[in-house]
PDB file of C-alpha atoms in Angstrom:
ATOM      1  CA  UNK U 209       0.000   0.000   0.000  1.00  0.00           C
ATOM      2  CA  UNK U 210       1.018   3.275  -0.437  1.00  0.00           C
ATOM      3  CA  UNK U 211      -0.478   6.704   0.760  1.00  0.00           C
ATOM      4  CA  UNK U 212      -2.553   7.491   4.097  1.00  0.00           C
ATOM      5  CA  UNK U 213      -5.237   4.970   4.618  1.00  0.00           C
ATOM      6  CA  UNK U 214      -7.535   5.668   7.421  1.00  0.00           C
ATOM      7  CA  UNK U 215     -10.215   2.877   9.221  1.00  0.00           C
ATOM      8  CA  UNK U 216     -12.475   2.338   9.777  1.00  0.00           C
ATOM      9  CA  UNK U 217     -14.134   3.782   6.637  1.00  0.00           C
ATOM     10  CA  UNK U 218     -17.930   4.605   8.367  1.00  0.00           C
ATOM     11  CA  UNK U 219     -18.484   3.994  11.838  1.00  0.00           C
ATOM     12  CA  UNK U 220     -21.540   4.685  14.060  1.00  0.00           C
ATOM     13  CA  UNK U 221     -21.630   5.273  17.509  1.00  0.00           C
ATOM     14  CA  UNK U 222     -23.759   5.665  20.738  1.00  0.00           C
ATOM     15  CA  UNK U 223     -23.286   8.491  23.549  1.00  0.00           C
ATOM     16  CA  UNK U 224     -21.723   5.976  26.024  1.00  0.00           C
ATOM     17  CA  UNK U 225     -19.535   4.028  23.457  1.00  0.00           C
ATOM     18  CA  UNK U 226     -15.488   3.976  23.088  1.00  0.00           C
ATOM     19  CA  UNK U 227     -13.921   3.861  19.565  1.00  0.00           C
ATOM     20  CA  UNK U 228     -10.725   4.576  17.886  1.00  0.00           C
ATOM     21  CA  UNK U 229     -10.124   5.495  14.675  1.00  0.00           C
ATOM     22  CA  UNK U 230      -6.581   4.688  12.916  1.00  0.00           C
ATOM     23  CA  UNK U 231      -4.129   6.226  10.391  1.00  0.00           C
ATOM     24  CA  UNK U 232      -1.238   4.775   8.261  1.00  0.00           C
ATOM     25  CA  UNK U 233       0.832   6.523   6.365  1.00  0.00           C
ATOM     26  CA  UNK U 234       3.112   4.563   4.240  1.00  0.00           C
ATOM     27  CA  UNK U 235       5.369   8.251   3.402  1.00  0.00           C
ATOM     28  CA  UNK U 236       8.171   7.859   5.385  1.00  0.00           C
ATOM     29  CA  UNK U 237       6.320  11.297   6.654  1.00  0.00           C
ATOM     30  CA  UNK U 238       7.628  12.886  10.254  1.00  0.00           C
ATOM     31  CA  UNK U 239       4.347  14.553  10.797  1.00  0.00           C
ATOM     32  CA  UNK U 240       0.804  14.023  10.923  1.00  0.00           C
ATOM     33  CA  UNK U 241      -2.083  15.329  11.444  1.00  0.00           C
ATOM     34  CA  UNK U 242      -6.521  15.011  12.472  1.00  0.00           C
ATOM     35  CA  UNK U 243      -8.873  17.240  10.499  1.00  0.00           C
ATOM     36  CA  UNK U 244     -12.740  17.315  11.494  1.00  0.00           C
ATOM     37  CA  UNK U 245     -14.980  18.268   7.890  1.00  0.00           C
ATOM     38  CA  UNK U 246     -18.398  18.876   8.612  1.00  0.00           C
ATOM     39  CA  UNK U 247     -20.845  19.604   6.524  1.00  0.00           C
ATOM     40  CA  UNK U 248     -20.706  23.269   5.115  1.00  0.00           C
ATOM     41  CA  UNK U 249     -17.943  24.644   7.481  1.00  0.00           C
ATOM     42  CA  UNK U 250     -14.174  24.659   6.326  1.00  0.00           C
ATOM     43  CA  UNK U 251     -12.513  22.097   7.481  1.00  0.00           C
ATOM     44  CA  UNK U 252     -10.840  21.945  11.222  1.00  0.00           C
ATOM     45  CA  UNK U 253      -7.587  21.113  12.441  1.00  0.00           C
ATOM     46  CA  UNK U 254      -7.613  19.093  15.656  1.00  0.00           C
ATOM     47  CA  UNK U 255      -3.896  17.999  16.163  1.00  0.00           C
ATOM     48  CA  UNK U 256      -0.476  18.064  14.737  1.00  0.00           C
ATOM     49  CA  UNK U 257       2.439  15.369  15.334  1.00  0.00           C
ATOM     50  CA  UNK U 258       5.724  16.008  14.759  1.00  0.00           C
ATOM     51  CA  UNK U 259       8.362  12.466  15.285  1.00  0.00           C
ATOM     52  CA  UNK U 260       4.919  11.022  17.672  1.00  0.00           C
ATOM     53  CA  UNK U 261       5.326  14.628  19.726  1.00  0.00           C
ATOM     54  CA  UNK U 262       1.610  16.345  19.720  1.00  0.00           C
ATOM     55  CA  UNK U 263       2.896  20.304  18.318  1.00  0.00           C
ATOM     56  CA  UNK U 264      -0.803  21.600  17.676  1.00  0.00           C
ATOM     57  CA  UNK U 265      -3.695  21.247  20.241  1.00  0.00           C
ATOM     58  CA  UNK U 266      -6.417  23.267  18.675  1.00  0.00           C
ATOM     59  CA  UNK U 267      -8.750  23.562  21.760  1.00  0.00           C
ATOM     60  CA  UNK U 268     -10.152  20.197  21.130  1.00  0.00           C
ATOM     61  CA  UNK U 269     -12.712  19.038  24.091  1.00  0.00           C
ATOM     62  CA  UNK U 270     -11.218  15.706  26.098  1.00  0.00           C
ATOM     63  CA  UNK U 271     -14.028  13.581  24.627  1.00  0.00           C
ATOM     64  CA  UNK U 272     -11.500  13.375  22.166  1.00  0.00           C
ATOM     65  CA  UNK U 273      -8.197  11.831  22.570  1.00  0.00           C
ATOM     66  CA  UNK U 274      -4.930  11.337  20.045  1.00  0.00           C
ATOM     67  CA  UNK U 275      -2.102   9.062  20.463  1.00  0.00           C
ATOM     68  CA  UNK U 276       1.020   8.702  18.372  1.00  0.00           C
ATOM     69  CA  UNK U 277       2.818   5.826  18.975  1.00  0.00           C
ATOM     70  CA  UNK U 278       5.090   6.256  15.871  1.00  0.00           C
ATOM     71  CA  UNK U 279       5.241   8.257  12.981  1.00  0.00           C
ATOM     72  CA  UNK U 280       3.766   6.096  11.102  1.00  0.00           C
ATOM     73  CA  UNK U 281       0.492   5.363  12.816  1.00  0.00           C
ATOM     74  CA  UNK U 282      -1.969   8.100  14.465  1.00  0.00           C
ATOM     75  CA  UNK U 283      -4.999   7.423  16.327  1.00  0.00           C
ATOM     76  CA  UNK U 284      -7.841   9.291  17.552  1.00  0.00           C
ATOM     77  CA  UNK U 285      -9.595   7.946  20.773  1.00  0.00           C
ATOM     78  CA  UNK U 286     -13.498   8.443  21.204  1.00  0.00           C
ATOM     79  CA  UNK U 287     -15.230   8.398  24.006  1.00  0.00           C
ATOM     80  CA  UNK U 288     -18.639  10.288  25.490  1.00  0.00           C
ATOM     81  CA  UNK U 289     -19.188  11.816  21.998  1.00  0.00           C
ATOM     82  CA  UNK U 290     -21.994  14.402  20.574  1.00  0.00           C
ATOM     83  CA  UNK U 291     -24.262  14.301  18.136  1.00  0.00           C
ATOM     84  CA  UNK U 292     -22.766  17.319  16.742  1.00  0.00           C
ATOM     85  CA  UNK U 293     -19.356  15.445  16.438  1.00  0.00           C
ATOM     86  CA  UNK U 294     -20.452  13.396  13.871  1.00  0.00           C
ATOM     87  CA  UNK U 295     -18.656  14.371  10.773  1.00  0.00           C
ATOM     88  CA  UNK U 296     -15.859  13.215   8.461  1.00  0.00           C
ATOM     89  CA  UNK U 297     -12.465  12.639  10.161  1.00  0.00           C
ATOM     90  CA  UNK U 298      -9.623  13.279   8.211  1.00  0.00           C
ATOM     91  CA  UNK U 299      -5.908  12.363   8.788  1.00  0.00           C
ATOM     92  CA  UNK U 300      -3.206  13.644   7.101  1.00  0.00           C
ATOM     93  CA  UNK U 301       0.354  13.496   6.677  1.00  0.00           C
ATOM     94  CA  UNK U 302       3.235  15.684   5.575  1.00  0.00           C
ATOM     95  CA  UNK U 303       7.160  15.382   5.420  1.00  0.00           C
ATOM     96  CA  UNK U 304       7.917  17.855   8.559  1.00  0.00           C
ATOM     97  CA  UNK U 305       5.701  20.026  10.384  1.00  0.00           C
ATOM     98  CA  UNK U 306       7.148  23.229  10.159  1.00  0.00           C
ATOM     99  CA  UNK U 307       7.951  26.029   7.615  1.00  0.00           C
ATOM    100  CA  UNK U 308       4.353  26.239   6.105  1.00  0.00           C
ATOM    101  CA  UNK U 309       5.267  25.110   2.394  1.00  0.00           C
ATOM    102  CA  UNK U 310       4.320  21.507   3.251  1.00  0.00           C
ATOM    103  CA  UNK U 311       2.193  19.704   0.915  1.00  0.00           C
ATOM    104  CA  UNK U 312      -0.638  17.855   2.733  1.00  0.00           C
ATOM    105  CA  UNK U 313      -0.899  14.114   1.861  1.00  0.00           C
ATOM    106  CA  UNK U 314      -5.080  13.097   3.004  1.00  0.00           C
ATOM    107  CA  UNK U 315      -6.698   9.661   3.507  1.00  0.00           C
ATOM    108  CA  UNK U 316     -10.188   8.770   2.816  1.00  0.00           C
ATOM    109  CA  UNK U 317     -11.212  10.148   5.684  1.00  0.00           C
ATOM    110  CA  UNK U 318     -13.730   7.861   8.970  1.00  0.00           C
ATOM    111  CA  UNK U 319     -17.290   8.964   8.593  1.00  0.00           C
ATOM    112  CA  UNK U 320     -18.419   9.095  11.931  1.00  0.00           C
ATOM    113  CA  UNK U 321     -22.093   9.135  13.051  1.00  0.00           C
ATOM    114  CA  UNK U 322     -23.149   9.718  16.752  1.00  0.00           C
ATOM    115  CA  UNK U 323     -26.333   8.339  17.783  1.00  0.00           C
TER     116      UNK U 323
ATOM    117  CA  UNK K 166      -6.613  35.126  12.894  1.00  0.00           C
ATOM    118  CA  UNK K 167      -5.720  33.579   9.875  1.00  0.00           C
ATOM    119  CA  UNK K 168      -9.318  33.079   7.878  1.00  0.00           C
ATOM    120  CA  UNK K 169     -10.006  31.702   4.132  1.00  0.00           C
ATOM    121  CA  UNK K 170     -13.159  32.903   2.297  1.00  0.00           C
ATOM    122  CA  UNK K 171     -14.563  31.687  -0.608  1.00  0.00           C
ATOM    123  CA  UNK K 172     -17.335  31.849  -3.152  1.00  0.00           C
ATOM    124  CA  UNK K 173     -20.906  29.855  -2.269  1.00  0.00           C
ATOM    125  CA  UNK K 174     -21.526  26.757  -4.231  1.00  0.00           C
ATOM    126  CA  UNK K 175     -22.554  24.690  -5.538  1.00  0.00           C
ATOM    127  CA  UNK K 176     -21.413  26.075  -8.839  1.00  0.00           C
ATOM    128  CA  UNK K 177     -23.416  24.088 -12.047  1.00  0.00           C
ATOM    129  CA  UNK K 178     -21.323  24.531 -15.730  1.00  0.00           C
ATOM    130  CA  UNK K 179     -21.438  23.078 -18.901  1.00  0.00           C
ATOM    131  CA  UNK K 180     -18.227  20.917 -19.969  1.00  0.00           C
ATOM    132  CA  UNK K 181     -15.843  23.341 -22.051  1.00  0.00           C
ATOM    133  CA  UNK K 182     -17.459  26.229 -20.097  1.00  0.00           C
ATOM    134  CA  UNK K 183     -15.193  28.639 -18.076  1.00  0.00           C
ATOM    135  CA  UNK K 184     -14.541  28.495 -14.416  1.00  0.00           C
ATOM    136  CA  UNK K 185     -13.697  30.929 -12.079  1.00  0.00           C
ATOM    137  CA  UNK K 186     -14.092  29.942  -8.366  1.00  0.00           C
ATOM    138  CA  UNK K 187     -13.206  33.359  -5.888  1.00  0.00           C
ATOM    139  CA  UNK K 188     -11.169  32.734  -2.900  1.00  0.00           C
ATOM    140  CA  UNK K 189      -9.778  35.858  -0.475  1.00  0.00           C
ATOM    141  CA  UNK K 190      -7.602  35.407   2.352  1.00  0.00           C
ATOM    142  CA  UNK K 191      -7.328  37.317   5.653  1.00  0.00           C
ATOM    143  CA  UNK K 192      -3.390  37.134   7.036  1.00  0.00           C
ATOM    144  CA  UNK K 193      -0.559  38.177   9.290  1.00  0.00           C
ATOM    145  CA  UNK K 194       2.558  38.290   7.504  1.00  0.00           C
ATOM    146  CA  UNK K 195       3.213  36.425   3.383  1.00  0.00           C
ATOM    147  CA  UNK K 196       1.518  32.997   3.692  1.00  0.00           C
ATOM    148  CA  UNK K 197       1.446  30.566   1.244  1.00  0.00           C
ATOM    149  CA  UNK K 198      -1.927  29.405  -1.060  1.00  0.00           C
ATOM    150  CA  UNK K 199      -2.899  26.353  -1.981  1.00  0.00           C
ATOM    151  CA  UNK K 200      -5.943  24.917  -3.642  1.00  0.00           C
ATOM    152  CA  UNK K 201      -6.847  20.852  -3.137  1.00  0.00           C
ATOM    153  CA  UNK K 202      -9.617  18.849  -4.455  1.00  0.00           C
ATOM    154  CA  UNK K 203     -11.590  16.220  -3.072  1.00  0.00           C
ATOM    155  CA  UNK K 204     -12.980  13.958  -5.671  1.00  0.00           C
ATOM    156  CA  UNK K 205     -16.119  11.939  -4.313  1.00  0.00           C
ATOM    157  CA  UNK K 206     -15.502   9.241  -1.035  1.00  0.00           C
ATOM    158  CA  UNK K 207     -11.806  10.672  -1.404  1.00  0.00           C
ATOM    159  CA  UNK K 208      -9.354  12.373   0.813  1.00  0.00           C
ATOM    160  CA  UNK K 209      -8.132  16.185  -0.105  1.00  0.00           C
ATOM    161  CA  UNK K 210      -5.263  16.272  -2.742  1.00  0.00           C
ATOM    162  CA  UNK K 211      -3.243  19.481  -3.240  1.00  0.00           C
ATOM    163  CA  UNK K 212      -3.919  21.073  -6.711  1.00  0.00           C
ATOM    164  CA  UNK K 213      -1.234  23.803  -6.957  1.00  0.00           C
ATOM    165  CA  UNK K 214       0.364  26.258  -4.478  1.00  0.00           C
ATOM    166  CA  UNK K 215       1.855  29.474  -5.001  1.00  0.00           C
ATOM    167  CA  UNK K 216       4.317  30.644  -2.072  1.00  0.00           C
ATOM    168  CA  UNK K 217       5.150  34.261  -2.482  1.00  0.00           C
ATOM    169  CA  UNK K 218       3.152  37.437  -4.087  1.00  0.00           C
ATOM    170  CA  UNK K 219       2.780  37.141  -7.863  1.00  0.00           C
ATOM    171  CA  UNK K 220       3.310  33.224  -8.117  1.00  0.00           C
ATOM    172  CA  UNK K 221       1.100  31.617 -10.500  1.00  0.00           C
ATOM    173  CA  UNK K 222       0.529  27.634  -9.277  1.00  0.00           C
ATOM    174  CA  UNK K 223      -0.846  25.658 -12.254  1.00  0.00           C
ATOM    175  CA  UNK K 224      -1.773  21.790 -13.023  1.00  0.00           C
ATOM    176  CA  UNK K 225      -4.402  19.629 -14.961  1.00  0.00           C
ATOM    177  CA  UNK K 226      -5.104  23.119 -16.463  1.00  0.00           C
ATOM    178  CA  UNK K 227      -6.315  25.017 -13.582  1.00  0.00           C
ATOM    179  CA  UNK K 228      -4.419  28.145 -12.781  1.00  0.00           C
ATOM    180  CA  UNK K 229      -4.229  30.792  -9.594  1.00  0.00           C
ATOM    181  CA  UNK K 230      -2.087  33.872  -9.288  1.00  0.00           C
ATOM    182  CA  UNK K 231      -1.175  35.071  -5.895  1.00  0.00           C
ATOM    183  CA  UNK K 232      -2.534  38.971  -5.710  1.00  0.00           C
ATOM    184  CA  UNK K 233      -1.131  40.328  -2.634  1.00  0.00           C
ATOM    185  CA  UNK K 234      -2.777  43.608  -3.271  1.00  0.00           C
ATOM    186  CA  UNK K 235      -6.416  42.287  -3.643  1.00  0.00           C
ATOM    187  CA  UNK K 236      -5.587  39.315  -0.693  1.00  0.00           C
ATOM    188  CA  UNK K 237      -6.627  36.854  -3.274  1.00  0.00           C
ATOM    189  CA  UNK K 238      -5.789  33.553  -5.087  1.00  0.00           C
ATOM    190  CA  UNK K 239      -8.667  32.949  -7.683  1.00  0.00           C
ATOM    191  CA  UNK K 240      -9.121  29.625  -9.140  1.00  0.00           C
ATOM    192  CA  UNK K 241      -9.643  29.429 -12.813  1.00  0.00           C
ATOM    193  CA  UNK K 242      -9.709  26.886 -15.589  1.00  0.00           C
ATOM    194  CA  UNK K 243     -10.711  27.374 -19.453  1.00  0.00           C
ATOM    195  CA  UNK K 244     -12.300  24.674 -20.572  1.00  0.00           C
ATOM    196  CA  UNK K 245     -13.840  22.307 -17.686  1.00  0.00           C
ATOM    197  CA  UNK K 246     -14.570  18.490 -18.162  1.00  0.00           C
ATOM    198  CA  UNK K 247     -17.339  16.362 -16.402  1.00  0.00           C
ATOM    199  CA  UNK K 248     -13.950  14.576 -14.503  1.00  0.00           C
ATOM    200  CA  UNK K 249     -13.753  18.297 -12.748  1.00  0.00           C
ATOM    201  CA  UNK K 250     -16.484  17.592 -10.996  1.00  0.00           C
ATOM    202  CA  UNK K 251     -15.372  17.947  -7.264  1.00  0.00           C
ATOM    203  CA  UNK K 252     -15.234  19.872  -4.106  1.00  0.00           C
ATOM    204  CA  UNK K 253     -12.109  22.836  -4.335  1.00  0.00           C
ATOM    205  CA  UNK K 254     -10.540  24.194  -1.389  1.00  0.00           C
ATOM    206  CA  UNK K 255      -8.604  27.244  -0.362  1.00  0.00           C
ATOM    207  CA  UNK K 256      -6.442  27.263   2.236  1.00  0.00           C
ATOM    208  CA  UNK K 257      -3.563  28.757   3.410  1.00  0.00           C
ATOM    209  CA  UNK K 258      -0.656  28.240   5.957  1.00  0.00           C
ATOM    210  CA  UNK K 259       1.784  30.765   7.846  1.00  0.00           C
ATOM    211  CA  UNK K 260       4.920  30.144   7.464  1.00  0.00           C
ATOM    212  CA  UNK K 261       5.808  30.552  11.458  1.00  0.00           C
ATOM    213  CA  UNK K 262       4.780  27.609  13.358  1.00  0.00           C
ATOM    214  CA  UNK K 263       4.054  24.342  12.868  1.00  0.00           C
ATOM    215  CA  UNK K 264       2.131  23.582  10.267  1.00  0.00           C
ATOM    216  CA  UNK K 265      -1.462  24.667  10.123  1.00  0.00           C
ATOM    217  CA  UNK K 266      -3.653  25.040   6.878  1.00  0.00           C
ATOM    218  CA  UNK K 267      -6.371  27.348   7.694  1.00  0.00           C
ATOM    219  CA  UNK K 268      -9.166  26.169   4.908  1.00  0.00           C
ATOM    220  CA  UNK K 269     -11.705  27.457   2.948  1.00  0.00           C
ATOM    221  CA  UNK K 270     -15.809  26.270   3.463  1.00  0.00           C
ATOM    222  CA  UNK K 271     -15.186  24.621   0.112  1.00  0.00           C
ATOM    223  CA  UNK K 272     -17.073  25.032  -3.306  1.00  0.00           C
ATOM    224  CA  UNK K 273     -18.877  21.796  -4.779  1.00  0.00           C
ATOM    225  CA  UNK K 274     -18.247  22.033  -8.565  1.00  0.00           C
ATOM    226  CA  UNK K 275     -20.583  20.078 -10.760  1.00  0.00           C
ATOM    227  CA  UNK K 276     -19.741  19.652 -14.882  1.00  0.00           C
ATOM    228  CA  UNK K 277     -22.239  18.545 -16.780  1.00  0.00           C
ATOM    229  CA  UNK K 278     -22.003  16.482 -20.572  1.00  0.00           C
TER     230      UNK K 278
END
């Protein structure tokens, strides 16, 4: 495989429920990052990784949770969610995390639905 | 802060038709512009990018010119196709910092035969 690939591809959730979605990026990238796209608003960034250390925290509530265990692999832990999170969950990937000419790499995005 | 603006959509052409979609940018400092596209149940891709004032990015035969004096970075394209159709973004990032692409609400572009 090559690319970001993101699972699960559609998940749906309860109130009470814990999930996790993953991210793979098959780059040889040092950074990474979550987006949140719902519908008719720009898109959001949540977090940025740089070599698994969180650099970006953009006021995210605790409901939601990321982990980096290497800089190949980000998750984002879910837990007590909204209604109003539901939304497409984007993860992306980029060869450093500084200097602002980085070209974004994107998976497919999780499609997350909270019941 | 940092804030993207473009045109409603959706936006409805004919193929071969002309397209124009408006983006202006709100900024501290010279950032650079980008514009992605997200083809249906895919993830964003970057289009082109232009990273100083006067920069034209261009690919597949879409253009944008970075105007510094009208804060804009229009997206244009002469002759559309019905493989066009999409959703574009603007976005930019400041070059201080890590990382951070400030988007665009998006424009959904439809081409029809």
């Amino acid at each position: 495989e090559t690319g970001v690939t993101q699972t699960p591809r559609h998940l749906v959730m309860g109130m009470t429920n814990k999930k996790s979605l993953k991210c793979e990026q098959h780059l040889g990238h040092n950074a990474m990052y979550w987006y949140k796209q719902s519908a008719k608003k720009p898109l959001e960034l949540m977090f940025v990784y740089s070599l698994e250390e969180r650099v970006e925290n953009n006021s995210v509530p605790s409901r939601f949770s990321p982990e980096c265990p290497n800089s190949s692999h980000l998750f984002l832990h879910l837990h007590t969610l909204q209604p109003e999170d539901s939304a497409l969950y984007l993860c992306a990937s980029s060869q450093e995390a500084w200097g602002g000419n980085e070209k974004l790499f994107f998976g497919s995005g999780t499609q997350l639905s909270v019941l | 802060g940092d804030s993207v603006t473009q045109m409603e959509g959706p936006v409805t052409l004919s193929e071969e038709a002309f397209l124009t979609i408006n983006c202006t940018y709100t900024a501290t400092g010279y950032p650079s512009l980008f514009w992605y596209v997200q083809y249906p149940g895919e993830g964003l891709q970057l289009l082109l990018k232009a990273t100083k004032a006067d920069d034209k990015g261009s690919n597949k035969g879409f253009e944008a010119t970075y105007r510094k004096e009208t804060t804009s970075f229009h997206l244009e394209k002469g002759s559309v196709q019905v493989s066009d159709s999409a959703v574009y973004f603007c976005a930019l990032s400041a070059i201080q910092g890590a990382q951070k692409l400030v988007f665009g609400q998006g424009t959904r572009l439809t081409i029809n035969p």
